[in-house]
């Protein structure tokens, strides 16, 4: 049985070591991929700046003879796929936590972002400044959003595809603000208002209280404008349409109690336990009684075979067996003071011989002059 436990522990250590190596290798590969992606994006941005300066110079010097860069299918004004996908919604790149929180500060922070798809927002920066559009997707890894119609560029496809199309570019969250119609209590007029700050109120993951309400879709908290104390409703979320097939287990069957047990039975059938922990896994430490009995019988038979072979040993084998037993009883050898002194003498003699062969002499600490000041035997210098 001890052999089985030793094998399980060894397999667990090996699996942990392999998992650590794989995680380290994946982390290094991810860092290298991110560096390469950033390098390509920065290189494309620098190339775009050079092209813009060249276009401005051509427009100034050539006038009506300048290239028509506003026409399609000529490569002018296009954005390559690398610069767009490097900051795409797949979340391959991430920002520093302090920068991410700074971007999402006005909307309640990155942990509880008070923005959702279909929200109406106004753009504060860029060529589309002042335009109102709806959010299409949100990428919390880099604190950016993509809009449905605005902030788009012409992009060429991958692998030399000449089909040019408009692609949405990510926009930082701090470059937009929420737009919502609010009724003025004094005049009773309802108009769109730009909301510069949002706050989370209600049940959330970080709240100390517990809620027993069934939650299915949408957000579990309310977003409030602190200055007005007004709750901004979330966009309507359509529940997904799910189809039940024959192999699916519906909720009625899941919530029905089908297994009854007492204190004399395990909390679940043994077959379920075997499915969860793996009956033939190398990491298993608890085994069936029949399996343990069979392994103990094999160990006893092996021991009996060893005893039989031991009774048929030759005199030389018996001598070697006794010597092994004596060494096992003695334990690990220890160095005595006499041995340590002898080793020190040998080291000193070898060192002295090596210095002599090199033409050097060893200086003993007792023969060195004191370092605190002048020696007492040193006399004052005489007159010149």
C-alpha positions as MATLAB code, in Angstrom:
seq = 'XXXXXXXXXXXXXXXXXXXXXXXXXXXXXXXXXXXXXXXXXXXXXXXXXXXXXXXXXXXXXXXXXXXXXXXXXXXXXXXXXXXXXXXXXXXXXXXXXXXXXXXXXXXXXXXXXXXXXXXXXXXXXXXXXXXXXXXXXXXXXXXXXXXXXXXXXXXXXXXXXXXXXXXXXXXXXXXXXXXXXXXXXXXXXXXXXXXXXXXXXXXXXXXXXXXXXXXXXXXXXXXXXXXXXXXXXXXXXXXXXXXXXXXXXXXXXXXXXXXXXXXXXXXXXXXXXXXXXXXXXXXXXXXXXXXXXXXXXXXXXXXXXXXXXXXXXXXXXXXXXXXXXXXXXXXXXXXXXXXXXXXXXXXXXXXXXXXXXXXXXXXXXXXXXXXXXXXXXXXXXXXX';
ca = [
       0.000    0.000    0.000;
       2.900    2.347    0.707;
       4.092    1.805   -2.840;
       0.728    2.952   -4.207;
       0.770    6.111   -2.065;
       4.349    6.845   -3.123;
       3.400    6.423   -6.789;
       0.428    8.787   -6.414;
       2.565   11.446   -4.697;
       5.246   11.153   -7.369;
       2.669   11.494  -10.169;
       1.196   14.555   -8.469;
       4.600   16.232   -8.156;
       5.424   15.490  -11.796;
       2.081   16.881  -12.968;
       2.560   20.016  -10.871;
       6.059   20.531  -12.269;
       4.833   20.098  -15.852;
       1.932   22.482  -15.265;
       4.307   25.095  -13.822;
       6.634   24.789  -16.823;
       3.731   25.053  -19.286;
       2.324   28.117  -17.500;
       5.745   29.780  -17.495;
       6.247   29.038  -21.196;
       2.766   30.332  -22.061;
       3.373   33.514  -20.071;
       6.657   34.164  -21.883;
       5.026   33.501  -25.270;
       2.163   35.879  -24.434;
       4.622   38.616  -23.459;
       6.538   38.134  -26.701;
       3.350   38.215  -28.765;
       2.209   41.411  -27.036;
       5.582   43.055  -27.658;
       5.456   42.109  -31.332;
       1.876   43.374  -31.654;
       2.752   46.694  -30.041;
       5.814   47.013  -32.258;
       3.753   46.477  -35.417;
       1.055   48.915  -34.257;
       3.610   51.626  -33.398;
       5.391   51.061  -36.700;
       2.129   51.497  -38.591;
       1.284   54.657  -36.661;
       4.686   56.146  -37.525;
       4.171   55.197  -41.166;
       0.755   56.868  -41.145;
       2.341   60.041  -39.777;
       4.952   60.008  -42.521;
       2.249   59.477  -45.141;
       0.240   62.379  -43.712;
       3.236   64.715  -43.884;
       3.916   63.591  -47.440;
       0.279   64.157  -48.409;
       0.327   67.643  -46.915;
       3.535   68.474  -48.762;
       2.153   67.146  -52.075;
      -1.035   69.141  -51.643;
       0.995   72.306  -51.008;
       3.527   71.883  -53.796;
       1.561   70.086  -56.515;
      -1.833   71.634  -56.017;
      -4.323   70.144  -58.515;
      -1.657   67.630  -59.620;
      -1.552   65.992  -56.168;
      -2.717   62.358  -55.975;
      -6.421   61.842  -55.376;
      -6.155   60.143  -52.015;
      -9.850   60.450  -51.251;
     -10.704   57.863  -53.933;
     -10.977   54.177  -53.094;
      -8.876   51.244  -54.270;
      -5.593   53.192  -54.275;
      -4.243   52.404  -50.815;
      -4.455   55.953  -49.490;
      -6.128   56.487  -46.147;
      -6.426   52.776  -45.393;
      -5.661   51.133  -42.060;
      -3.985   47.764  -41.969;
      -5.573   44.894  -40.105;
      -2.727   44.677  -37.559;
      -3.358   48.067  -35.984;
      -7.043   47.280  -35.568;
      -6.773   43.714  -34.283;
      -4.020   44.511  -31.796;
      -6.584   46.461  -29.777;
      -9.573   44.348  -30.757;
     -12.203   42.880  -28.477;
     -10.402   39.585  -27.910;
      -8.610   41.017  -24.879;
      -5.119   39.877  -25.805;
      -3.656   43.118  -24.490;
      -4.342   44.619  -21.079;
      -3.565   47.913  -19.408;
      -2.028   48.636  -16.053;
      -4.636   48.606  -13.262;
      -4.115   52.279  -12.395;
      -4.538   53.363  -16.044;
      -7.598   51.142  -16.454;
      -9.209   52.616  -13.337;
      -8.434   56.129  -14.563;
     -10.228   55.423  -17.835;
     -13.305   53.980  -16.119;
     -13.399   56.363  -13.127;
     -16.330   58.479  -14.350;
     -18.459   55.366  -15.026;
     -17.992   53.748  -11.602;
     -14.684   51.914  -12.134;
     -13.701   48.777  -14.000;
     -15.072   46.405  -11.346;
     -18.612   47.759  -11.735;
     -18.733   49.571  -15.030;
     -22.010   51.437  -15.432;
     -22.032   51.105  -19.202;
     -23.642   48.478  -21.382;
     -24.135   47.810  -25.092;
     -26.940   49.855  -26.688;
     -26.180   52.864  -24.420;
     -26.222   56.270  -26.154;
     -22.928   58.126  -25.704;
     -21.334   61.294  -26.999;
     -17.756   61.411  -28.311;
     -15.487   63.978  -26.652;
     -12.240   63.491  -28.626;
     -11.181   62.827  -32.186;
     -12.588   63.794  -35.567;
     -16.107   62.650  -34.550;
     -16.213   64.933  -31.549;
     -19.758   65.915  -30.577;
     -21.468   63.026  -32.379;
     -23.884   60.730  -30.547;
     -23.851   57.001  -31.169;
     -24.644   53.722  -29.444;
     -22.139   51.340  -27.869;
     -21.622   48.134  -29.816;
     -19.088   46.271  -27.652;
     -17.119   46.900  -24.449;
     -13.583   45.622  -23.815;
     -12.774   45.828  -20.101;
      -9.248   44.458  -20.611;
      -8.097   47.729  -22.201;
     -10.935   50.027  -21.094;
     -12.290   50.747  -24.571;
     -15.547   50.561  -26.497;
     -16.551   50.304  -30.136;
     -19.514   52.224  -31.529;
     -22.057   51.173  -34.130;
     -21.623   53.932  -36.712;
     -18.999   56.504  -35.643;
     -15.218   56.296  -35.208;
     -14.589   53.941  -38.125;
     -11.759   53.646  -40.632;
     -11.311   51.979  -44.005;
      -9.435   48.716  -43.628;
      -8.090   46.131  -46.031;
      -8.662   42.459  -45.411;
      -6.149   39.870  -44.375;
      -3.896   37.883  -46.728;
      -3.917   40.530  -49.454;
      -7.692   40.807  -49.646;
      -8.640   43.857  -51.760;
     -12.159   44.121  -50.330;
     -12.020   47.430  -48.457;
     -14.579   47.920  -45.706;
     -15.289   50.197  -42.781;
     -14.089   48.802  -39.463;
     -14.871   50.237  -36.017;
     -11.849   51.442  -34.069;
     -11.709   51.119  -30.257;
     -12.336   54.318  -28.326;
     -11.186   54.840  -24.697;
     -13.979   54.979  -22.150;
     -12.750   58.338  -20.834;
     -13.328   59.811  -24.323;
     -17.098   59.262  -24.165;
     -19.936   60.276  -21.847;
     -23.385   58.808  -21.371;
     -26.348   60.634  -22.935;
     -29.812   60.120  -21.442;
     -33.094   62.080  -21.607;
     -33.933   63.701  -18.255;
     -36.969   65.808  -17.416;
     -36.332   69.189  -15.831;
     -38.432   69.398  -12.622;
     -38.834   73.185  -12.953;
     -39.871   73.487  -16.594;
     -41.079   69.916  -17.254;
     -39.090   69.764  -20.495;
     -37.372   66.480  -21.361;
     -34.106   66.743  -23.253;
     -30.867   64.814  -23.707;
     -28.318   65.479  -20.974;
     -24.625   64.575  -20.953;
     -23.882   62.639  -17.746;
     -20.311   63.158  -16.513;
     -20.428   60.804  -13.507;
     -22.187   57.562  -12.597;
     -22.309   55.638   -9.331;
     -23.292   52.039   -8.545;
     -26.049   51.454   -5.984;
     -27.726   48.197   -4.957;
     -26.800   44.536   -4.702;
     -23.434   43.672   -6.184;
     -20.585   41.277   -5.766;
     -18.796   43.448   -3.198;
     -21.813   44.312   -1.023;
     -21.897   42.791    2.484;
     -25.589   41.858    2.314;
     -27.101   38.922    0.467;
     -29.967   38.875   -1.962;
     -32.252   35.935   -2.665;
     -33.841   37.383   -5.805;
     -33.524   35.239   -8.898;
     -31.241   37.004  -11.358;
     -31.139   35.951  -14.990;
     -30.178   38.725  -17.411;
     -28.865   42.271  -17.265;
     -27.072   44.019  -14.407;
     -27.705   43.334  -10.724;
     -27.167   46.925   -9.565;
     -28.576   50.358  -10.388;
     -26.603   53.254  -11.841;
     -27.297   56.640  -10.329;
     -26.262   60.208  -11.138;
     -24.825   61.408   -7.779;
     -25.643   65.094   -8.256;
     -29.281   64.456   -9.241;
     -29.898   61.215   -7.340;
     -31.577   59.894  -10.479;
     -31.532   56.248  -11.511;
     -30.549   55.707  -15.147;
     -32.285   52.568  -16.468;
     -30.254   49.910  -18.221;
     -30.834   49.137  -21.893;
     -33.351   46.396  -22.520;
     -31.739   42.952  -22.673;
     -33.440   40.277  -24.706;
     -33.206   36.851  -23.091;
     -31.636   34.241  -25.330;
     -33.985   31.831  -27.016;
     -32.974   28.351  -25.928;
     -34.220   25.134  -27.453;
     -34.501   21.978  -25.385;
     -33.361   18.763  -27.040;
     -33.736   15.154  -25.997;
     -30.278   14.982  -24.436;
     -30.836   18.136  -22.321;
     -31.944   18.049  -18.709;
     -34.703   20.547  -18.041;
     -34.930   22.516  -14.794;
     -37.843   20.444  -13.473;
     -35.741   17.291  -13.569;
     -32.708   19.056  -12.086;
     -34.581   20.388   -9.056;
     -36.388   17.119   -8.329;
     -34.884   15.001   -5.588;
     -33.961   11.612   -7.001;
     -31.444   10.281   -4.442;
     -32.286    9.571   -0.802;
     -29.663    8.571    1.747;
     -29.260    8.085    5.469;
     -26.360    8.365    7.888;
     -25.361    4.784    7.086;
     -24.808    5.443    3.379;
     -22.326    7.711    1.582;
     -23.526   11.138    0.417;
     -23.563    9.939   -3.182;
     -23.428    6.587   -4.991;
     -20.019    4.989   -5.305;
     -20.293    4.997   -9.088;
     -20.608    8.813   -9.034;
     -17.539    9.059   -6.797;
     -15.576    6.939   -9.267;
     -16.643    9.220  -12.115;
     -15.603   12.370  -10.240;
     -12.176   11.304   -8.992;
     -11.178    8.824  -11.691;
     -11.204    5.169  -10.732;
      -7.955    4.372  -12.583;
      -6.222    7.711  -12.123;
      -2.568    7.871  -11.105;
      -3.423   10.545   -8.524;
      -5.931    8.418   -6.642;
      -5.125    7.885   -2.948;
      -8.293    6.058   -1.824;
      -8.856    2.595   -3.280;
     -11.454   -0.139   -3.055;
     -11.074   -2.829   -0.416;
     -10.729   -5.543   -3.061;
      -7.945   -3.633   -4.825;
      -6.073   -3.066   -1.548;
      -6.394   -6.731   -0.585;
      -5.092   -7.816   -3.990;
      -2.085   -5.496   -3.757;
      -1.303   -6.694   -0.228;
      -1.493  -10.296   -1.443;
       0.928   -9.453   -4.261;
       3.325   -7.823   -1.779;
       3.113  -10.866    0.525;
       3.789  -13.231   -2.390;
       6.745  -11.102   -3.444;
       8.104  -11.146    0.099;
       7.681  -14.904    0.292;
       9.531  -15.320   -3.003;
      12.326  -13.161   -1.620;
      12.539  -15.351    1.483;
      12.731  -18.458   -0.687;
      15.487  -16.961   -2.780;
      17.271  -15.886    0.397;
      17.312  -19.478    1.697;
      19.091  -20.549   -1.509;
      21.910  -18.003   -1.303;
      25.559  -18.909   -1.803;
      28.102  -18.126    0.956;
      29.285  -15.045   -0.954;
      25.712  -13.710   -1.271;
      25.132  -14.319    2.455;
      28.307  -12.373    3.257;
      27.181   -9.451    1.097;
      23.745   -9.517    2.737;
      25.296   -9.334    6.216;
      27.534   -6.461    5.144;
      24.506   -4.522    3.850;
      22.672   -5.089    7.127;
      25.680   -3.886    9.142;
      25.992   -0.730    7.038;
      22.287   -0.054    7.446;
      22.575   -0.394   11.233;
      25.592    1.902   11.452;
      23.840    4.745    9.680;
      25.546    7.680    8.028;
      29.297    8.044    8.781;
      30.384   11.037   10.872;
      33.719   12.874   10.874;
      35.526   12.925   14.199;
      37.703   15.765   15.510;
      40.853   13.842   14.667;
      39.696   13.394   11.074;
      38.855   17.088   10.720;
      42.257   18.034   12.152;
      44.025   15.716    9.726;
      42.049   17.174    6.785;
      43.040   20.693    7.897;
      46.714   19.742    8.025;
      46.558   18.296    4.507;
      44.845   21.437    3.160;
      47.444   23.697    4.800;
      50.336   21.638    3.401;
      48.878   21.630   -0.099;
      48.322   25.398    0.060;
      51.884   26.015    1.207;
      53.272   23.864   -1.607;
      51.137   25.704   -4.191;
      52.344   29.108   -2.923;
      55.936   27.916   -2.979;
      55.647   26.729   -6.555;
      54.205   30.135   -7.515;
      57.071   32.012   -5.810;
      54.886   33.472   -3.080;
      55.083   33.256    0.684;
      52.117   33.071    2.984;
      51.805   35.983    5.422;
      50.544   34.968    8.842;
      48.114   37.308   10.628;
      50.447   37.523   13.674;
      53.337   38.932   11.596;
      51.303   41.809   10.112;
      51.762   45.299   11.672;
      48.838   46.883   13.519;
      46.494   48.948   11.373;
      45.165   51.364   13.992;
      48.088   53.835   13.755;
      51.905   54.094   13.929;
      53.796   51.324   15.724;
      55.150   52.062   19.230;
      58.636   51.009   18.129;
      58.715   53.501   15.293;
      61.067   56.393   16.068;
      60.684   59.955   14.904;
      62.612   60.834   11.723;
      65.952   62.521   12.254;
      67.066   65.813   10.791;
      67.802   65.897    7.092;
];
